[in-house]
Coordinates of N, CA and C in Angstrom, one line a residue:
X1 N 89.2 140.8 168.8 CA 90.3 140.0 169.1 C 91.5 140.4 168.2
X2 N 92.4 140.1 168.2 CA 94.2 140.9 168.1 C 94.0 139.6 167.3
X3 N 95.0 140.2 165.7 CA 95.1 139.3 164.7 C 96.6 138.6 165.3
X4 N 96.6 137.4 165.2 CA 97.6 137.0 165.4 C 99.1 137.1 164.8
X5 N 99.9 137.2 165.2 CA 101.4 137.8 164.6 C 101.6 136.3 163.8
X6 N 102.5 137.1 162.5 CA 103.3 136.0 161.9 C 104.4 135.5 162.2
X7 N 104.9 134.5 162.7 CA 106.2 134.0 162.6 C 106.8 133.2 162.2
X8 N 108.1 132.2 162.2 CA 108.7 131.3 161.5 C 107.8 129.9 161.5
X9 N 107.0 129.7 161.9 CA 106.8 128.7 162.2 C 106.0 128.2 161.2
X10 N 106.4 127.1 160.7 CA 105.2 126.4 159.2 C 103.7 126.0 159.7
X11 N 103.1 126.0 158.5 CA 101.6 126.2 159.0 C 101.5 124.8 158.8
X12 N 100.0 124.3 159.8 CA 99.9 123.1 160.3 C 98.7 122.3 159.1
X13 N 98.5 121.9 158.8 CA 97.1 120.8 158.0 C 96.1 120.9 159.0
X14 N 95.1 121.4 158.7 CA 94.0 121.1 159.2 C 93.5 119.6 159.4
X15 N 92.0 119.4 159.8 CA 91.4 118.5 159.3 C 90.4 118.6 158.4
X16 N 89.8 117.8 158.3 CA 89.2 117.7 156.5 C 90.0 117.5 155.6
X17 N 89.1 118.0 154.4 CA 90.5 117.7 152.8 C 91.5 118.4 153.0
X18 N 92.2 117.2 152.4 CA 93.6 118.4 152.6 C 94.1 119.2 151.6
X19 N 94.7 120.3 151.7 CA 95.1 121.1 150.7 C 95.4 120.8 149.3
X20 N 94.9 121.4 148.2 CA 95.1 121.3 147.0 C 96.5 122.0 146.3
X21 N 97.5 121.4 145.7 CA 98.1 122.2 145.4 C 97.7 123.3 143.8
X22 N 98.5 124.3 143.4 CA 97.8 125.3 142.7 C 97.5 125.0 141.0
X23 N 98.4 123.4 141.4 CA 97.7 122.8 139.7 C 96.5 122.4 139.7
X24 N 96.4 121.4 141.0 CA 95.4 120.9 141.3 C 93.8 121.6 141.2
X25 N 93.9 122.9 142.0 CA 93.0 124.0 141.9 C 92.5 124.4 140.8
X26 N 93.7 124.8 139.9 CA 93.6 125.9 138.3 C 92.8 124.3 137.7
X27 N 93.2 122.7 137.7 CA 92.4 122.0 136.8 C 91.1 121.6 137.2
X28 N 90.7 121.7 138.6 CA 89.7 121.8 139.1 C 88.4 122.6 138.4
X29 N 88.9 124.2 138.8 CA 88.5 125.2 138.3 C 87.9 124.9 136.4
X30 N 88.8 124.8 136.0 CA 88.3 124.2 134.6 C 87.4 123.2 134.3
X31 N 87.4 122.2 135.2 CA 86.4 121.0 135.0 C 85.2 121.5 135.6
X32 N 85.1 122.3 136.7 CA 83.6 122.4 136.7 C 83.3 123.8 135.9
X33 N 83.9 124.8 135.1 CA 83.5 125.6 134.4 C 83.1 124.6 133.2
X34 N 83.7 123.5 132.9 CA 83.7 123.0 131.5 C 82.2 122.3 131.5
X35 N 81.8 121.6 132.9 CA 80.9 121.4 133.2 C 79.7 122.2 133.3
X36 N 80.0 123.1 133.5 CA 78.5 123.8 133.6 C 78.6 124.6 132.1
X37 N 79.6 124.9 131.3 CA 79.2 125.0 130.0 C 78.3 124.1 129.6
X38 N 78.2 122.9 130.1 CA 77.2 122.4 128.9 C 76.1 121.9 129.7
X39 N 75.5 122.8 130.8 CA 74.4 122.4 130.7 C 73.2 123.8 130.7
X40 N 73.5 124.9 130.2 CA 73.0 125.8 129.3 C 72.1 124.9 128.1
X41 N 73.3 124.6 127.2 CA 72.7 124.1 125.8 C 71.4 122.5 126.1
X42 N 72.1 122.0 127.3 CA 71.0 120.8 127.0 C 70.1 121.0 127.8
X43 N 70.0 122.1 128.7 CA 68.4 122.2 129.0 C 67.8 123.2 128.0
X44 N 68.4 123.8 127.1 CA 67.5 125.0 125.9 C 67.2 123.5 125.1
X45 N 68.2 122.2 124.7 CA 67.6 121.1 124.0 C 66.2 120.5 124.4
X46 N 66.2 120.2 126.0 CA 65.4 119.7 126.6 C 64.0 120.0 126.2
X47 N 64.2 121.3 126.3 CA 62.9 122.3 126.3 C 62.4 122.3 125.4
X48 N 62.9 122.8 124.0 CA 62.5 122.7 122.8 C 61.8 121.4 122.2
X49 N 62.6 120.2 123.0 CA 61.8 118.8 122.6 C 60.6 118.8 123.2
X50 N 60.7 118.7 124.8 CA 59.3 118.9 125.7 C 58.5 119.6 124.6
X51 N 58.8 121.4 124.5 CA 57.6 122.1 124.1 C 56.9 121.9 122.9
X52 N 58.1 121.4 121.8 CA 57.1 120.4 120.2 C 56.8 118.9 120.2
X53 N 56.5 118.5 121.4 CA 55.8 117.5 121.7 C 56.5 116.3 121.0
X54 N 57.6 116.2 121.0 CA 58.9 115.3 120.1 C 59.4 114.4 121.1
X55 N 59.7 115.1 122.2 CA 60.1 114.1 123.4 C 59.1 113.8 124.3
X56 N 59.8 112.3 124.6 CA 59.1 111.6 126.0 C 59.2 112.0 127.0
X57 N 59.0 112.2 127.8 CA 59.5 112.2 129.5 C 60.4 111.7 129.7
X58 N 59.9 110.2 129.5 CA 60.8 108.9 130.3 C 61.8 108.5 129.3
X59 N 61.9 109.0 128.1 CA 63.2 108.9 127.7 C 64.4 109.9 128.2
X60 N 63.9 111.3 128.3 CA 64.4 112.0 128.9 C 65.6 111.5 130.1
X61 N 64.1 111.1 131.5 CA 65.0 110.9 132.4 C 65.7 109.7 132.1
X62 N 65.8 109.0 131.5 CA 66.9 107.6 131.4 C 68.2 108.8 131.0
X63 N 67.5 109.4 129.5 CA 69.3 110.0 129.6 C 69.7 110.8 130.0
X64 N 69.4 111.5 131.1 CA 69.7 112.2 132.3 C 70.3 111.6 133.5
X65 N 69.5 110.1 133.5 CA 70.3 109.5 134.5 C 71.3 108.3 134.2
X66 N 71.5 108.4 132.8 CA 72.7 107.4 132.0 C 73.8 107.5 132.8
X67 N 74.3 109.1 132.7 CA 76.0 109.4 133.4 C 76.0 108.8 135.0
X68 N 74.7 108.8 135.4 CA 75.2 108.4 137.1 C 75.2 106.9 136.9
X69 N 74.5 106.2 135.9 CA 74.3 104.8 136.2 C 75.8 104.3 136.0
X70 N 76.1 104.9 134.8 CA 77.8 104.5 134.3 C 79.1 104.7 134.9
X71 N 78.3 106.1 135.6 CA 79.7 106.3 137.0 C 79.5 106.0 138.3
X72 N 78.1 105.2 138.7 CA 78.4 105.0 140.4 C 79.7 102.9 140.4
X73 N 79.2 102.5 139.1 CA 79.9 101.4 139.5 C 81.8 101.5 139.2
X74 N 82.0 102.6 138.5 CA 83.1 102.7 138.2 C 83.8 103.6 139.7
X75 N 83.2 104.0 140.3 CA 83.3 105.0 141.8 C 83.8 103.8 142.7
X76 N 82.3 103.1 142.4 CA 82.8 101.9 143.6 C 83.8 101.3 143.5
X77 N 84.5 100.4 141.9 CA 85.9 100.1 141.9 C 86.5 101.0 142.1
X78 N 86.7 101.9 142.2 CA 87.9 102.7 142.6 C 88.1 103.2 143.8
X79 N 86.8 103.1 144.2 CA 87.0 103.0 146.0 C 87.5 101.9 146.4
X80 N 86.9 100.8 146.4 CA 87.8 99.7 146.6 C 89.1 99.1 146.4
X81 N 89.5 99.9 145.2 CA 91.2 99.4 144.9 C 91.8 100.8 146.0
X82 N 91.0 101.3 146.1 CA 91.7 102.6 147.0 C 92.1 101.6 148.8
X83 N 90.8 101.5 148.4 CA 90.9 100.6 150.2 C 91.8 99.5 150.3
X84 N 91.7 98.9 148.6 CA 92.9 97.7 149.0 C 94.1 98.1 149.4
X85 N 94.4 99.6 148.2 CA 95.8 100.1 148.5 C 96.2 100.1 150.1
X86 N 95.2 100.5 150.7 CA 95.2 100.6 152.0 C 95.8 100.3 153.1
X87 N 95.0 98.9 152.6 CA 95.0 97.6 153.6 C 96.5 96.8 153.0
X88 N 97.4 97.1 152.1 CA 98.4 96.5 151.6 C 99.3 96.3 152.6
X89 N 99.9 95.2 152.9 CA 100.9 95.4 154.0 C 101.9 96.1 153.5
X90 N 102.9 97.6 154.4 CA 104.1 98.2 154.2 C 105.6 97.2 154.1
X91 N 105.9 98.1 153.0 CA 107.3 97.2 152.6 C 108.0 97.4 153.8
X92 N 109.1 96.3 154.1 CA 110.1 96.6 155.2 C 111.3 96.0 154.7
X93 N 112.1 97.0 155.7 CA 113.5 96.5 155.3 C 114.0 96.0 156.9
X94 N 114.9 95.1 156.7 CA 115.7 95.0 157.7 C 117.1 94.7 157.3
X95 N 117.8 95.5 158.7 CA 119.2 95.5 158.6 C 119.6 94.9 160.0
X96 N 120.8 94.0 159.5 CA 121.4 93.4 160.8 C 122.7 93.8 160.4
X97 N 123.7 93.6 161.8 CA 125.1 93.6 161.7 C 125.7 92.4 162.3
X98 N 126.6 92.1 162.0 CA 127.0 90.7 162.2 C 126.4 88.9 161.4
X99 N 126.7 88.0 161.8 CA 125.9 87.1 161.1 C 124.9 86.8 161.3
X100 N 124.1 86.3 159.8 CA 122.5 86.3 160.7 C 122.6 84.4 159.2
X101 N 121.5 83.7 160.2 CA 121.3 82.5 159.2 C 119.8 82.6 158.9
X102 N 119.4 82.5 157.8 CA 118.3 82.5 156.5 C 117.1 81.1 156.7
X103 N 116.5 80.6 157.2 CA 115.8 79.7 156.6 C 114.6 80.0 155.5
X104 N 114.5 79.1 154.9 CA 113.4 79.2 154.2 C 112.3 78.1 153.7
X105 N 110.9 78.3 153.8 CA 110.4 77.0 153.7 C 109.1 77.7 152.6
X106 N 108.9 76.1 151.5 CA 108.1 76.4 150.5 C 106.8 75.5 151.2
X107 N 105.6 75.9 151.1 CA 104.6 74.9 151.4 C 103.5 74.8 150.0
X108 N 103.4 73.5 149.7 CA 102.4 73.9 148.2 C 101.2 73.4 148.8
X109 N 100.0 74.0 147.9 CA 98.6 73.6 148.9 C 97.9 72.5 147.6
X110 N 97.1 71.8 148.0 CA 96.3 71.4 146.9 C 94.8 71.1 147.4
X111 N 93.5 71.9 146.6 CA 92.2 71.6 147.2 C 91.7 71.0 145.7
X112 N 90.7 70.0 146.6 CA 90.2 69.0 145.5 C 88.8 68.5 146.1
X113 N 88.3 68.1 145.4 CA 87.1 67.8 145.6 C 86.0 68.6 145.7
X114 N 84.3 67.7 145.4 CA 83.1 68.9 145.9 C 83.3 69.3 147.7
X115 N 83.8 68.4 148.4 CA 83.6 69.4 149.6 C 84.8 69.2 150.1
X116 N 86.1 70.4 149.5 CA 87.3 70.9 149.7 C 87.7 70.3 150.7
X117 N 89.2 69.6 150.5 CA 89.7 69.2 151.3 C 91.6 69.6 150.9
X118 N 91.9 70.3 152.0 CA 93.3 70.9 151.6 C 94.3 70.3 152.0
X119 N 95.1 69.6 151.5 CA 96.4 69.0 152.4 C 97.4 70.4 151.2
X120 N 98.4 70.6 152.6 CA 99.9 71.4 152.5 C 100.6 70.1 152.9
X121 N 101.6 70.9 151.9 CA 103.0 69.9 152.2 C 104.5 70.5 151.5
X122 N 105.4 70.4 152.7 CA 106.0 71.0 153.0 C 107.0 70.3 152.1

């Protein structure tokens, strides 16, 4: 097939993730290099405990699985303030020309009692 010609036209977004820009990338790149730097050294630690009979197993896997216990609930708030962001109603503006007349009304609520009873009043 014939490579397609280039011309003026701006390139479109896919679907899926969307593009990273080239800070975004370069700090990417460093976090998971920085990450796999260190897991060289703690499986040579692992080992050495395992093989002079110093470590447990089951202590082992707790602190192997510490980092996920401490990051799946901080994931989940932050998916959910993501979703609230979401769900936020968009600011609006409106513009009129000519006169326009304003009402405005305050309602206060009050709940009381073991089985809630709400009176508003205007």
């Amino acid at each position: 097939t014939p490579i397609p010609t280039v011309g003026p036209t701006p390139p479109v977004a896919q679907p899926g993730r969307p593009p990273m820009s080239q800070r975004a990338t370069d700090a990417s790149a460093v976090m998971l290099a920085a990450g796999a730097a260190t897991v060289p050294p703690g499986l040579i630690a692992i080992g050495l405990l395992v093989a002079s009979d110093y470590a447990n197993p089951t202590v082992i896997a707790m602190v192997c699985a510490a980092p996920a216990v401490i990051a799946v609930p901080i994931l989940a708030v932050a998916r959910l303030l993501a979703r609230a962001k979401e769900v936020a109603p968009v600011e609006q503006h409106n513009y009129y020309s000519g006169p326009v007349s304003q009402q405005h009304h305050t309602v206060s609520t009050q709940t009381r009692g073991l089985f809630a009873k709400t009176i508003n009043k205007q």
